[in-house]
Coordinates of C-alpha atoms and ligand atoms in Angstrom, one line a residue:
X29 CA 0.0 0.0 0.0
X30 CA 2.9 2.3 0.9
X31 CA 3.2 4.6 -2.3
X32 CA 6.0 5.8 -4.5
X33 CA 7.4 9.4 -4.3
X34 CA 5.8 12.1 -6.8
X35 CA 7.9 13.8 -9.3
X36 CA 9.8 16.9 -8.0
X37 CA 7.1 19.2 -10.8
X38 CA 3.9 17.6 -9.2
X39 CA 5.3 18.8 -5.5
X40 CA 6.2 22.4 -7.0
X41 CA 2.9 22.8 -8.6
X42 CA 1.2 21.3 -5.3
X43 CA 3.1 23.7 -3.2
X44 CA 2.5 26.5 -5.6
X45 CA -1.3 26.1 -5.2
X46 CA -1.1 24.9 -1.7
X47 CA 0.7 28.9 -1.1
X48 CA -1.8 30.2 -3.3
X49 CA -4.7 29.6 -1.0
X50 CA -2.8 29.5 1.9
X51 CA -2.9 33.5 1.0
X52 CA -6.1 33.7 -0.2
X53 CA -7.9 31.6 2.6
X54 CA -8.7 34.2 5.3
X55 CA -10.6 36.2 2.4
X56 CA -12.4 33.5 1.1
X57 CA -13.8 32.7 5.0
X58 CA -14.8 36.1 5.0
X59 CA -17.1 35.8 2.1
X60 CA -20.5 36.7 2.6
X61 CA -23.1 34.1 2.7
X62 CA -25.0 35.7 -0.5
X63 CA -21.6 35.6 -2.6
X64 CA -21.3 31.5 -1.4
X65 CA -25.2 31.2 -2.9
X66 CA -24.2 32.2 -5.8
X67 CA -21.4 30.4 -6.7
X68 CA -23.5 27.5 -5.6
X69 CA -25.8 28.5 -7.7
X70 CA -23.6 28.8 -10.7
X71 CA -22.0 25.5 -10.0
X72 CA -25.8 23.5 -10.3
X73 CA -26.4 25.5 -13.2
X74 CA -23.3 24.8 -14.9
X75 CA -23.8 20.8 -13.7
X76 CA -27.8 21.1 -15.2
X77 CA -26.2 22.5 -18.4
X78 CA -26.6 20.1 -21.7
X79 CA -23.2 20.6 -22.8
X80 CA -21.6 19.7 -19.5
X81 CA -23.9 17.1 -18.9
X82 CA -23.2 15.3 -21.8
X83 CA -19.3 15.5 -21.7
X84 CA -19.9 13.8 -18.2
X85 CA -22.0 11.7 -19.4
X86 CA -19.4 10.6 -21.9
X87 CA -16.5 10.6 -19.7
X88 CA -18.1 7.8 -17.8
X89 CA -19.4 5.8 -20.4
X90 CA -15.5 5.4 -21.4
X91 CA -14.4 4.9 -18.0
X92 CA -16.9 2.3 -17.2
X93 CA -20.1 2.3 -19.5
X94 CA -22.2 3.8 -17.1
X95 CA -25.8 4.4 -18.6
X96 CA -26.4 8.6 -18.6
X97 CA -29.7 7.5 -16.9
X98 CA -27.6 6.0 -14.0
X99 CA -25.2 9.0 -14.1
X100 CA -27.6 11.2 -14.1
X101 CA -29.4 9.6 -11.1
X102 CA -26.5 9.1 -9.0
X103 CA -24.0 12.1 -10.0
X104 CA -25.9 15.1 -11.0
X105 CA -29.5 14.4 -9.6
X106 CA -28.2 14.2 -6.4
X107 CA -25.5 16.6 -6.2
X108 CA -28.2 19.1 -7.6
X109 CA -30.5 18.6 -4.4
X110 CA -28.3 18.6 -2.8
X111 CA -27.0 22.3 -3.7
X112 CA -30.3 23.0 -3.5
X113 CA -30.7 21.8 0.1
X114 CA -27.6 23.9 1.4
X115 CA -28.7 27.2 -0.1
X116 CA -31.9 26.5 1.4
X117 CA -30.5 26.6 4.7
X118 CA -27.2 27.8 4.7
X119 CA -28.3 31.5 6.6
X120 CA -29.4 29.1 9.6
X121 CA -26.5 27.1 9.6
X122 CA -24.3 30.2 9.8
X123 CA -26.0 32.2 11.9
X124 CA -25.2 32.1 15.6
X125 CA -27.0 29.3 17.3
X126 CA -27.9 30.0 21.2
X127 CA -27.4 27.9 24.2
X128 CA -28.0 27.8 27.4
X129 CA -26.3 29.8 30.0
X130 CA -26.6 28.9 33.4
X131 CA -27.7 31.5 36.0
X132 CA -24.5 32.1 37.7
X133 CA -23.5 33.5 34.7
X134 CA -26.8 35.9 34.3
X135 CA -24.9 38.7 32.1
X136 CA -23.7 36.5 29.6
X137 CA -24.9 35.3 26.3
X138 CA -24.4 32.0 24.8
X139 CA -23.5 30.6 21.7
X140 CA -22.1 28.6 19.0
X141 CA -20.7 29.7 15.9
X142 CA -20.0 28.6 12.7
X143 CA -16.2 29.2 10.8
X144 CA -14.7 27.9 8.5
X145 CA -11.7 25.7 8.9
X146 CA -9.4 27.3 6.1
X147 CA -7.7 25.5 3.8
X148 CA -9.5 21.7 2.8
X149 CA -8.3 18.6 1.2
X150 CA -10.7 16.5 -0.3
X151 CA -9.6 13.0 -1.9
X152 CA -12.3 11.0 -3.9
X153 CA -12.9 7.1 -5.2
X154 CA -13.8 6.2 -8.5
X155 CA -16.9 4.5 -8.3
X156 CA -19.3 7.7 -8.0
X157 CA -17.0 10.1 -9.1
X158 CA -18.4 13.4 -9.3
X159 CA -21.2 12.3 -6.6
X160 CA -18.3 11.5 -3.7
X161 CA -15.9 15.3 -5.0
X162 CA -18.8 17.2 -5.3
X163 CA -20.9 16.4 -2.2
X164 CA -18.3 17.4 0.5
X165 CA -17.1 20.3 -1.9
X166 CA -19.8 22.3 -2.1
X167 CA -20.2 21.8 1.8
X168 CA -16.6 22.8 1.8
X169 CA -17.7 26.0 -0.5
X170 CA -20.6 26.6 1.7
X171 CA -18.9 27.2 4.6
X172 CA -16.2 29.5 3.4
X173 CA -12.6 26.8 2.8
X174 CA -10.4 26.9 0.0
X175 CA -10.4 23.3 -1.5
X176 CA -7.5 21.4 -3.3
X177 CA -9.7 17.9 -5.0
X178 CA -8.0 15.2 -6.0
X179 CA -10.3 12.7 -7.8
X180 CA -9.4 8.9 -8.6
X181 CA -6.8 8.0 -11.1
X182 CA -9.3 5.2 -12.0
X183 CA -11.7 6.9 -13.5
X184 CA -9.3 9.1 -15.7
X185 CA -11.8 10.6 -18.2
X186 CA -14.4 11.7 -16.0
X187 CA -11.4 12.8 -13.5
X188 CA -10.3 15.2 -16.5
X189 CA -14.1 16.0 -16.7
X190 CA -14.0 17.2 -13.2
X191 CA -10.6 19.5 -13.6
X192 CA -12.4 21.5 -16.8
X193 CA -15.9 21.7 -15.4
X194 CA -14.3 22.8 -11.8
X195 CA -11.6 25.3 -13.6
X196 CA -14.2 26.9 -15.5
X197 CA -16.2 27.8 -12.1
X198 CA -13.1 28.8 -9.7
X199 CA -10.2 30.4 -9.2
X200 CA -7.1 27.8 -8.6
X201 CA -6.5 30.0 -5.7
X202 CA -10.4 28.5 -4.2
X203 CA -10.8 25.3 -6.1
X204 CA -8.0 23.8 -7.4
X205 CA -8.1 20.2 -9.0
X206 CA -4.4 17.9 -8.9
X207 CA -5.1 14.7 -10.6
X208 CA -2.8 11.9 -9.7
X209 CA -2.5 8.5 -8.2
X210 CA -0.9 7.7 -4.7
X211 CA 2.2 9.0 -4.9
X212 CA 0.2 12.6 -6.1
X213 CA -2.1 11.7 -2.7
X214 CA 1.4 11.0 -0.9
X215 CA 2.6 14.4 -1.2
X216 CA -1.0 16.3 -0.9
X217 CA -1.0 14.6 2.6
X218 CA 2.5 16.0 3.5
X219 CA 0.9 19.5 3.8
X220 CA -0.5 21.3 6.5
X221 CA -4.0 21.2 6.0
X222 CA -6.9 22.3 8.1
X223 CA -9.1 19.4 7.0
X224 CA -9.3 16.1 5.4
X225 CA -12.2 14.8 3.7
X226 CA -11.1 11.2 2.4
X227 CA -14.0 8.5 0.7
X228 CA -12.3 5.2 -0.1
X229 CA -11.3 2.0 1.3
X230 CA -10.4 1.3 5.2
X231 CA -6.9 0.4 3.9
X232 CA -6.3 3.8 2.7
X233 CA -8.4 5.2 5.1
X234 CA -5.7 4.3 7.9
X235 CA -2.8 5.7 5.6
X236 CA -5.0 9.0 5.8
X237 CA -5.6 9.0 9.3
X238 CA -1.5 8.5 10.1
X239 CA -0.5 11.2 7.6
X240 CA -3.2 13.5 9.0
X241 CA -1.8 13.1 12.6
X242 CA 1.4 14.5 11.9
X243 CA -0.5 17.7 11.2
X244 CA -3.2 17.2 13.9
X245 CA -5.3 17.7 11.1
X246 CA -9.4 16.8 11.4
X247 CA -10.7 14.3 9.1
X248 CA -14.1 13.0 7.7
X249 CA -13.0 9.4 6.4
X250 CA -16.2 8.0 4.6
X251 CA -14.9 4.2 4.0
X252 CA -16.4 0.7 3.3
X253 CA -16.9 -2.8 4.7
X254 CA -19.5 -5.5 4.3
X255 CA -22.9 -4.4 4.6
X256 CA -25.5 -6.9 5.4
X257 CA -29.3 -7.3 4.0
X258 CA -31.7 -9.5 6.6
X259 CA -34.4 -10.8 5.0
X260 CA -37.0 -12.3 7.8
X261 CA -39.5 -14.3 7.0
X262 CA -42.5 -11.6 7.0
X263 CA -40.8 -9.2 4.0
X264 CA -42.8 -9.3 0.6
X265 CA -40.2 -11.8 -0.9
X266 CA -40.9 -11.3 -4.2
X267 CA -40.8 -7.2 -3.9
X268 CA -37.7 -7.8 -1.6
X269 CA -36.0 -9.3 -4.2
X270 CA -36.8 -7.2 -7.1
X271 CA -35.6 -3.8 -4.5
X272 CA -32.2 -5.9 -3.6
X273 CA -31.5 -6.9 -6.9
X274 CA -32.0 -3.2 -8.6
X275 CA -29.6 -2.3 -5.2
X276 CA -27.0 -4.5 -5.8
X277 CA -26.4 -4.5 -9.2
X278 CA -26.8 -0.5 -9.4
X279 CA -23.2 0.5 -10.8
X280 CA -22.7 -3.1 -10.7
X281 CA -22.3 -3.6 -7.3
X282 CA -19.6 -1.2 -7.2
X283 CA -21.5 0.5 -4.5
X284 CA -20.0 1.4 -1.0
X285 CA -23.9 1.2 0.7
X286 CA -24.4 -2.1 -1.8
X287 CA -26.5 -5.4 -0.2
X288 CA -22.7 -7.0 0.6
X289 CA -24.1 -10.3 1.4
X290 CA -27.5 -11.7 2.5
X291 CA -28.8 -13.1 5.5
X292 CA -32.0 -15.0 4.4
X293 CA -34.4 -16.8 6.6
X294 CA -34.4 -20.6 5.3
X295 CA -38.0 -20.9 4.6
X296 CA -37.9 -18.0 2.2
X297 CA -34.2 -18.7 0.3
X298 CA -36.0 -20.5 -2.5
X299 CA -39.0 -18.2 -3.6
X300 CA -36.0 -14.9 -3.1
X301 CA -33.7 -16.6 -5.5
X302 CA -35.9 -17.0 -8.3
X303 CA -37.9 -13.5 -8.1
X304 CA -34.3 -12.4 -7.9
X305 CA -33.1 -14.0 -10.9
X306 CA -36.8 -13.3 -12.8
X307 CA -35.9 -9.6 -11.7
X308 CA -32.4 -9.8 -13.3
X309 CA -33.5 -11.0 -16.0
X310 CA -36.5 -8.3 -16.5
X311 CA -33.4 -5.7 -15.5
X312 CA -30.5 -6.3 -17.8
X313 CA -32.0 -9.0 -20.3
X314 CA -35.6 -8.1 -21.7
X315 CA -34.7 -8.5 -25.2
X316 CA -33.1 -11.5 -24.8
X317 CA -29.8 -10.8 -26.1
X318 CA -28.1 -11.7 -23.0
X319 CA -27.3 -9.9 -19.7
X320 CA -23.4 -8.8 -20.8
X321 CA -25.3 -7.2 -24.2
X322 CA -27.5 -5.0 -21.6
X323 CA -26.2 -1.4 -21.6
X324 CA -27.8 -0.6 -18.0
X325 CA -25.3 -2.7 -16.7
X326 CA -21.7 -1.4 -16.2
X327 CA -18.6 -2.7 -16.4
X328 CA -16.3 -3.7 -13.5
X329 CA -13.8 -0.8 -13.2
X330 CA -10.4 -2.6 -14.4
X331 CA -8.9 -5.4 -14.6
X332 CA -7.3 -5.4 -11.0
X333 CA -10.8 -5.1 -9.9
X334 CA -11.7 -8.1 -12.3
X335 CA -9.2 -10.7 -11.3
X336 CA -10.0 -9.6 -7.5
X337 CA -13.6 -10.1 -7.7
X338 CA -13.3 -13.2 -9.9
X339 CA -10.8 -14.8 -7.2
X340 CA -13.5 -14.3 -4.3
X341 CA -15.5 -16.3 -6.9
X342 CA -13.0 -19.3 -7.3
X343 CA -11.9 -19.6 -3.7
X344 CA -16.0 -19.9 -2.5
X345 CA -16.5 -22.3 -4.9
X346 CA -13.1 -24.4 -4.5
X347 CA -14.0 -24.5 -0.8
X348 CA -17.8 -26.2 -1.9
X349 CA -20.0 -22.6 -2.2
X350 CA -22.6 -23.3 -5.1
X351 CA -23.4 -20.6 -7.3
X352 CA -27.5 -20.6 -7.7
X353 CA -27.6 -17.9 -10.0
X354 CA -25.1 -16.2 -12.6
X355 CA -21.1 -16.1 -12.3
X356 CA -19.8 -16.5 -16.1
X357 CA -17.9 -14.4 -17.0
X358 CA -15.6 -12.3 -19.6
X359 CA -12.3 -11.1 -18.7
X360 CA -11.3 -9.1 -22.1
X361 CA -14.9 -7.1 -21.3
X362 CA -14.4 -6.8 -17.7
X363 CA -18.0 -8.4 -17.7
X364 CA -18.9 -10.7 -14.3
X365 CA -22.2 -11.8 -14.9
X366 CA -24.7 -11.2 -11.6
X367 CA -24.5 -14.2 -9.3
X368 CA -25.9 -15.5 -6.3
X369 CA -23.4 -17.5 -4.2
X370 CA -24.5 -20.4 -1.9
X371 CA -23.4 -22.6 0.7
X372 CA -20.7 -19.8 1.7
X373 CA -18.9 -20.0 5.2
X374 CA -16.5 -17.9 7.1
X375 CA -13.4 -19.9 5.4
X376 CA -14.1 -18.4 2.1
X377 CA -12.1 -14.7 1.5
X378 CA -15.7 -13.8 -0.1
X379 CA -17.3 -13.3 3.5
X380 CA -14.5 -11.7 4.6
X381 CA -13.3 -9.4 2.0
X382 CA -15.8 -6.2 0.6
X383 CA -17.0 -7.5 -2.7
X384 CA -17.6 -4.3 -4.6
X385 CA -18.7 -6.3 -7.4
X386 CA -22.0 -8.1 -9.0
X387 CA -21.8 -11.2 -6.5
X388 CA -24.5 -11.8 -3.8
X389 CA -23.5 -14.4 -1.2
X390 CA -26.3 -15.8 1.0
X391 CA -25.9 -16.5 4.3
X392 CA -29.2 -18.9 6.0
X393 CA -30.7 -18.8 9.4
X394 CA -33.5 -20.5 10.9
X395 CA -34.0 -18.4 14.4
X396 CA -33.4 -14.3 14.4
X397 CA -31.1 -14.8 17.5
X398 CA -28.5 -16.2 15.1
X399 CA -28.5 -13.0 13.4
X400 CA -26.5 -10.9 15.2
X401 CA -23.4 -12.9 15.4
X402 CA -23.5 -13.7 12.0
X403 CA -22.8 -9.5 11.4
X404 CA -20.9 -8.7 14.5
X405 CA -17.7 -11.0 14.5
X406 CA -17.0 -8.7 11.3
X407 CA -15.9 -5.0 11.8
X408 CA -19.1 -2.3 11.7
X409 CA -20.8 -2.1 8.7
X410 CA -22.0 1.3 6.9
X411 CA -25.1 0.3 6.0
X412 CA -27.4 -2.6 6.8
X413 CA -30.6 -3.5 5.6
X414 CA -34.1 -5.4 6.9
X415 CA -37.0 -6.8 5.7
X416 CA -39.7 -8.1 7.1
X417 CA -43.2 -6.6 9.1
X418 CA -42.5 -7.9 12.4
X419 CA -41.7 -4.5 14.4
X420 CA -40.6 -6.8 17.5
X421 CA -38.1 -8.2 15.1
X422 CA -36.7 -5.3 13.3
X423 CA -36.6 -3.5 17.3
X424 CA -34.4 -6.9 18.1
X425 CA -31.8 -6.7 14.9
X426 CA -31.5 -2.4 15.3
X427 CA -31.2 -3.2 19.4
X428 CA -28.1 -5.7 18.7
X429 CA -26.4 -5.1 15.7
X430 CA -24.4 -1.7 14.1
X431 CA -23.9 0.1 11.2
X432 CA -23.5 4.1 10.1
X433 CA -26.8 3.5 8.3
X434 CA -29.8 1.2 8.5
X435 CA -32.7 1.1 6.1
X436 CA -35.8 -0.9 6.6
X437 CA -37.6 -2.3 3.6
X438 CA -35.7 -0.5 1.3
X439 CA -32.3 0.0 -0.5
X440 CA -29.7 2.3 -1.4
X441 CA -31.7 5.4 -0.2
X442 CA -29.4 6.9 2.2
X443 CA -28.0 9.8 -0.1
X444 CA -31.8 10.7 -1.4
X445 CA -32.6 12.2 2.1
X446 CA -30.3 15.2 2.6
X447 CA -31.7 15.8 6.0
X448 CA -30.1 12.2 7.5
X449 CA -26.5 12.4 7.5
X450 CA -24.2 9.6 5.9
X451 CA -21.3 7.9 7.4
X452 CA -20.0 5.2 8.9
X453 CA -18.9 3.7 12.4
X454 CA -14.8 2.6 13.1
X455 CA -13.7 0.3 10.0
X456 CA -16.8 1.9 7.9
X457 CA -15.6 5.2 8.7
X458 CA -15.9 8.3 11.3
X459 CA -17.7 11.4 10.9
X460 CA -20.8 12.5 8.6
X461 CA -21.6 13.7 4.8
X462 CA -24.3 15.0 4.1
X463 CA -27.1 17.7 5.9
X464 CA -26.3 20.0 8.8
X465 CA -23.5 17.5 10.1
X466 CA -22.0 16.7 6.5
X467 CA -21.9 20.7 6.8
X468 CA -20.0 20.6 10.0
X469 CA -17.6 18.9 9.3
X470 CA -15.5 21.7 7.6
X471 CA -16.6 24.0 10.6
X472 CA -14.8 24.9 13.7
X473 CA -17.8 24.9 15.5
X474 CA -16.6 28.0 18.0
X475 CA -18.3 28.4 21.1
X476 CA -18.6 32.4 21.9
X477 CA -19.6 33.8 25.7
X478 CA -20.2 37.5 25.3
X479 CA -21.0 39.6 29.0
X480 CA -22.9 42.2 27.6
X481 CA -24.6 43.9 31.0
X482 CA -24.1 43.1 34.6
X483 CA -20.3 43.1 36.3
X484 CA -18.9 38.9 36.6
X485 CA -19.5 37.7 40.1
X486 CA -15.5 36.5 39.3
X487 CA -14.5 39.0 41.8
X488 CA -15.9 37.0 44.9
X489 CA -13.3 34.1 44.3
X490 CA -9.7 36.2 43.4
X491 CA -6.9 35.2 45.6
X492 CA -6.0 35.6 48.5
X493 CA -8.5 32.4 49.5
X494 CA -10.5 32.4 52.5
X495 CA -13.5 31.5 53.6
X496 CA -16.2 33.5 51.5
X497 CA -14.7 32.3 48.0
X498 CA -14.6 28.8 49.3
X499 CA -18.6 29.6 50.4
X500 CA -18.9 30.9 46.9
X501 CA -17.2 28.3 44.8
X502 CA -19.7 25.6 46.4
X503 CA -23.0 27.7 45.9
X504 CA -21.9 28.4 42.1
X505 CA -21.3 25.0 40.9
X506 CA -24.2 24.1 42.7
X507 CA -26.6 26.1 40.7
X508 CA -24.6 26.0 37.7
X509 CA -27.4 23.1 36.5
X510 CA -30.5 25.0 37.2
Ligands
NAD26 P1 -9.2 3.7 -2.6 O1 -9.1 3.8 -1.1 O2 -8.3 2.7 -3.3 O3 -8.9 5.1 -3.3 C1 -9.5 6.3 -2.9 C2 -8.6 7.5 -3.1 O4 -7.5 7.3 -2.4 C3 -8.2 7.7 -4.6 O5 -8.3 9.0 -4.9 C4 -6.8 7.2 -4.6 O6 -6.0 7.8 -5.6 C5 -6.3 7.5 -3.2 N1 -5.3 6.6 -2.7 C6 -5.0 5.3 -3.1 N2 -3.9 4.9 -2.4 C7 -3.5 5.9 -1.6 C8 -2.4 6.0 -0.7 N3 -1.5 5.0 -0.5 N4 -2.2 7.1 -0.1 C9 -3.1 8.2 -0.3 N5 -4.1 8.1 -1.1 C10 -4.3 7.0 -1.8 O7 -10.7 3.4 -2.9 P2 -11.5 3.2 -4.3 O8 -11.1 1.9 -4.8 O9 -11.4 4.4 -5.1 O10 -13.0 3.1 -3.8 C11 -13.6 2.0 -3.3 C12 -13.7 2.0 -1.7 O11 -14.3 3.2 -1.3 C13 -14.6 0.9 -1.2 O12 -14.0 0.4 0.0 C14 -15.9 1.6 -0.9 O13 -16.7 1.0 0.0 C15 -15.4 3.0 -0.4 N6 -16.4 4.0 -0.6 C16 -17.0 4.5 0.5 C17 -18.0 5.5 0.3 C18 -18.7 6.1 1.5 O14 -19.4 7.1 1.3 N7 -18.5 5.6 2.7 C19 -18.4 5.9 -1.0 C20 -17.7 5.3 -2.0 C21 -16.7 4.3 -1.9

C-alpha cells in the first residue's frame, strides 16, 4: 500500500497552489453568505447545463459504461438537491445558534458559531466520481474553505471531466483540481492542511488517518466494509428481491452502501432466488440478447478489480459454495455476470473481504437470534438493511447489531434524504456527509460567551482564598445546573 514518491514538478505545482490559497484563505472565510449562494448556484447550473452534462456523461461511459440514466441519477441528480438543500439553509447554519447559559453566569450570552476551517483537502474514489468530490465540496464551499480535490486516477476521463468543469467555475486559488494517483495523494498529505475529507477503502483510510496526525489535522474518512441485507421471514419476498436486486447491481455492485451479502431466513431462500433471478433477467435481459449485451449494466472498473472479484468467486466455490444464479464471465470485457453465491462459510475470502462487485453471497438462518453474530464478528458495517413486518423483530436486529446506516424495507436510499446524515462507524468510517453534520464537518464549530450587561460575580473568588470564596465556589457549581 505504501506509495512511491511524486515527481519533484507535481510537488512544485502542489506547493504552488497549496501557497496560493494559503494567502487567499482568510478572504475566502470572510465571504458573505449571499456571494457563497451564488457560486452555488452557478456550480448546479453549470452541472444542469446540456453541454456539460453530456461531456460527463461521456466521460463515464469510457471509463466504465455507465448508462447517462444511472449517471444522471446518482451524480448530478443528487449533487443538484443537494445544492439545492444547502442554499436553502445555509443562513441558519451560519448564523449564531444560542445555548444555554446557566444562572450564575446571568450577564452572559451564549452561543455557538460557525467558521470555516481554512484550507480543505478532499480525496475522492472512482466509483461515484463526481457524486463523492462534489458532495463534500460544495459543503466545503458553503462554509467559506479553500479546497485542493484530488479525484481517482481510475476513473481518468471523467477525472479530466471534473478538472475543466471545476476550472471553469473557480479560481485555482479557491478550487484547485491535482489529478494523480498515490504518490500525487502522498505528497498532498504531506501539507498542513486544516481538514481532510477522504472516501475510499479502510486500507487507505488508515494511511489518511497516520498522515493527518502529523498535522493534527481533522478528518471525515467515509470508507467501506460488508454491509448486510436480513431478510425475515415476513418481508414481501418477491418485492424484496426485485428492491435488492435493482440495489446490488446498481453500478454493478460497485457500491459502498451495496446489499454485501444476504442473510436469508431458510423458509424464504427458495421463492428470493428465483424472483431475484426473474428480476435480473426483466433488468439487464428483456430482449433476450443476453445480460453482458444489456447497456444498463456497467462494467467492473479494471482489470485489477476483475481478477479480484473473480478470485473471491473461485476460492468460495473451491472451498464447496454453489453458485445458484449467474457467475460467467468475460475477462477481455471486464463483464462478471450477476451471481448469487451459496453454501458460503466464514473460510471463504468472499465473506471476509468487501465485494464491490456483482456477486451476492447468501448466508441462511433459521432463528433471528442467530443473526447478530452472524454481522458482529466482522468490523461495523455502513449500512445494513431489513425486511420483514414484524416491528418486534426489526426493534431486536436495530437493538443488537451496528452500522453508520440502517434502512428498513428499502435500499440504497441513504444519499436521497439530505436531512439524515451519511457515514459510517470505526472500519466503515468516522464522521458524517451530508445535511447539517456533512456541513459541520468543515466548521470549527466556536463556542462564543459574550457579558454584555451586569459586572462577573468573578470577583468573589480572586486570591488571597478564605472563607467567602470557598462559600462561593460551592454555591456556584451548585446552581450552575439550574
Ligand atoms: P481507494 O481507497 O483505493 O482510493 C480512494 C482514493 O485514495 C483515490 O483518490 C486514490 O488515488 C487515493 N489513494 C489510493 N492509495 C493511496 C495511498 N496509499 N495514499 C493516499 N491516497 C491513496 O478506494 P477506491 O477503490 O477508489 O474506492 C472503493 C472504496 O471506497 C470501497 O471500499 C468503498 O466501500 C469505499 N467507498 C466509500 C464510500 C462512503 O461514502 N463511505 C463511498 C464510495 C466508496
Amino acid at each position: 500500500m505504501s506509495a512511491a514518491t511524486a515527481s519533484s514538478d507535481t510537488r512544485q505545482e502542489i506547493a504552488r497552489i497549496f501557497a496560493l490559497q494559503q494567502k487567499n484563505a482568510p478572504a475566502v472565510g470572510l465571504s458573505p453568505i449571499h456571494d457563497r449562494i451564488k457560486k452555488l448556484k452557478n456550480f448546479r447550473a453549470a452541472l444542469n447545463d446540456p453541454a456539460w452534462f453530456n461531456a460527463l456523461a461521456e466521460a463515464m461511459h469510457l471509463d466504465f459504461r455507465k448508462h447517462p440514466v444511472e449517471a444522471y441519477a446518482s451524480e448530478v441528480g443528487t449533487t443538484t438537491s443537494y445544492i439545492d438543500h444547502i442554499c436553502k439553509n445555509l443562513y441558519r447554519w451560519l448564523s449564531p445558534h444560542k445555548e444555554i447559559t446557566p444562572l450564575p453566569l446571568l450577564g452572559i450570552t451564549s452561543y455557538l458559531q460557525c467558521e470555516p476551517k481554512g484550507q480543505v483537502l478532499i480525496i475522492s474514489p472512482w466509483n461515484y466520481p463526481v457524486l463523492l468530490a462534489f458532495c463534500p465540496l460544495v459543503n466545503a464551499i458553503a462554509a467559506g474553505n479553500t479546497v485542493v480535490l484530488k479525484p481517482s486516477e481510475m476513473t481518468a476521463h471523467t477525472s479530466a471531466f471534473i478538472r475543466a468543469f471545476l476550472a471553469g467555475l473557480f479560481d485555482e486559488k479557491e478550487v484547485a483540481v491535482v489529478e494523480g494517483d498515490a504518490e500525487t495523494a502522498t505528497a498532498l498529505l504531506e501539507l498542513p492542511f486544516h481538514h481532510i475529507h477522504f472516501t475510499g477503502s479502510p486500507a487507505v483510510g488508515k494511511i489518511i488517518m497516520a498522515a493527518a496526525a502529523r498535522n493534527l489535522t481533522t478528518i471525515t474518512l467515509e470508507l467501506g466494509g460488508k454491509s448486510p441485507a436480513i431478510v425475515t421471514p415476513s418481508a414481501d419476498i418477491a418485492l424484496t428481491a426485485q428492491k435488492m436486486a435493482w440495489a446490488k447491481h446498481f453500478n454493478n455492485g460497485q457500491t459502498c452502501i451495496a446489499p454485501d451479502y444476504a442473510v436469508i431466513h431458510e423458509s424464504v431462500l427458495d421463492p428470493f432466488i428465483q424472483h431475484y433471478k426473474k428480476a435480473l433477467t426483466r433488468y439487464f435481459n428483456s430482449d433476450g440478447k443476453g445480460i453482458q449485451q444489456s447497456d444498463s449494466l456497467p462494467r467492473v472498473i479494471n482489470l485489477k478489480h476483475f481478477k479480484r472479484i473473480h478470485s473471491l468467486l473461485e476460492d468460495a466455490l473451491d472451498k464447496g459454495a454453489k453458485v445458484a444464479v449467474g457467475g460467467q464471465s468475460d475477462e477481455k470485457d471486464l463483464y462478471i455476470e450477476p451471481a448469487v453465491i451459496l453454501h458460503v462459510d466464514e473460510s471463504m475470502n468472499i465473506m471476509d473481504e468487501e465485494i464491490f462487485g456483482p456477486l451476492l453471497p447468501v448466508v441462511t438462518y433459521r432463528e433471528v437470534s442467530e443473526i447478530p453474530a452472524i454481522i458482529n464478528r466482522r468490523p461495523k458495517p455502513l449500512a445494513l438493511y431489513i425486511a420483514g413486518k414484524k416491528r418486534k423483530e426489526i426493534r431486536y436486529l436495530l437493538q443488537h447489531t451496528t452500522a453508520g446506516n440502517t434502512i428498513i424495507n428499502d435500499y440504497l436510499l441513504g444519499f436521497s434524504n439530505p436531512h439524515l446524515p451519511m457515514g459510517g462507524v470505526n472500519n466503515s468510517g468516522m464522521g458524517r456527509s451530508l445535511g447539517f453534520a456533512g456541513f459541520r464537518e468543515f466548521c470549527n464549530e466556536r463556542s462564543v460567551m459574550d457579558r454584555r450587561f451586569l459586572s462577573s460575580g468573578l470577583k468573589l473568588v480572586f486570591p488571597p482564598y478564605g472563607k467567602r470564596a470557598n462559600f462561593v465556589l460551592r454555591w456556584l457549581y451548585r446552581l450552575i445546573n439550574y
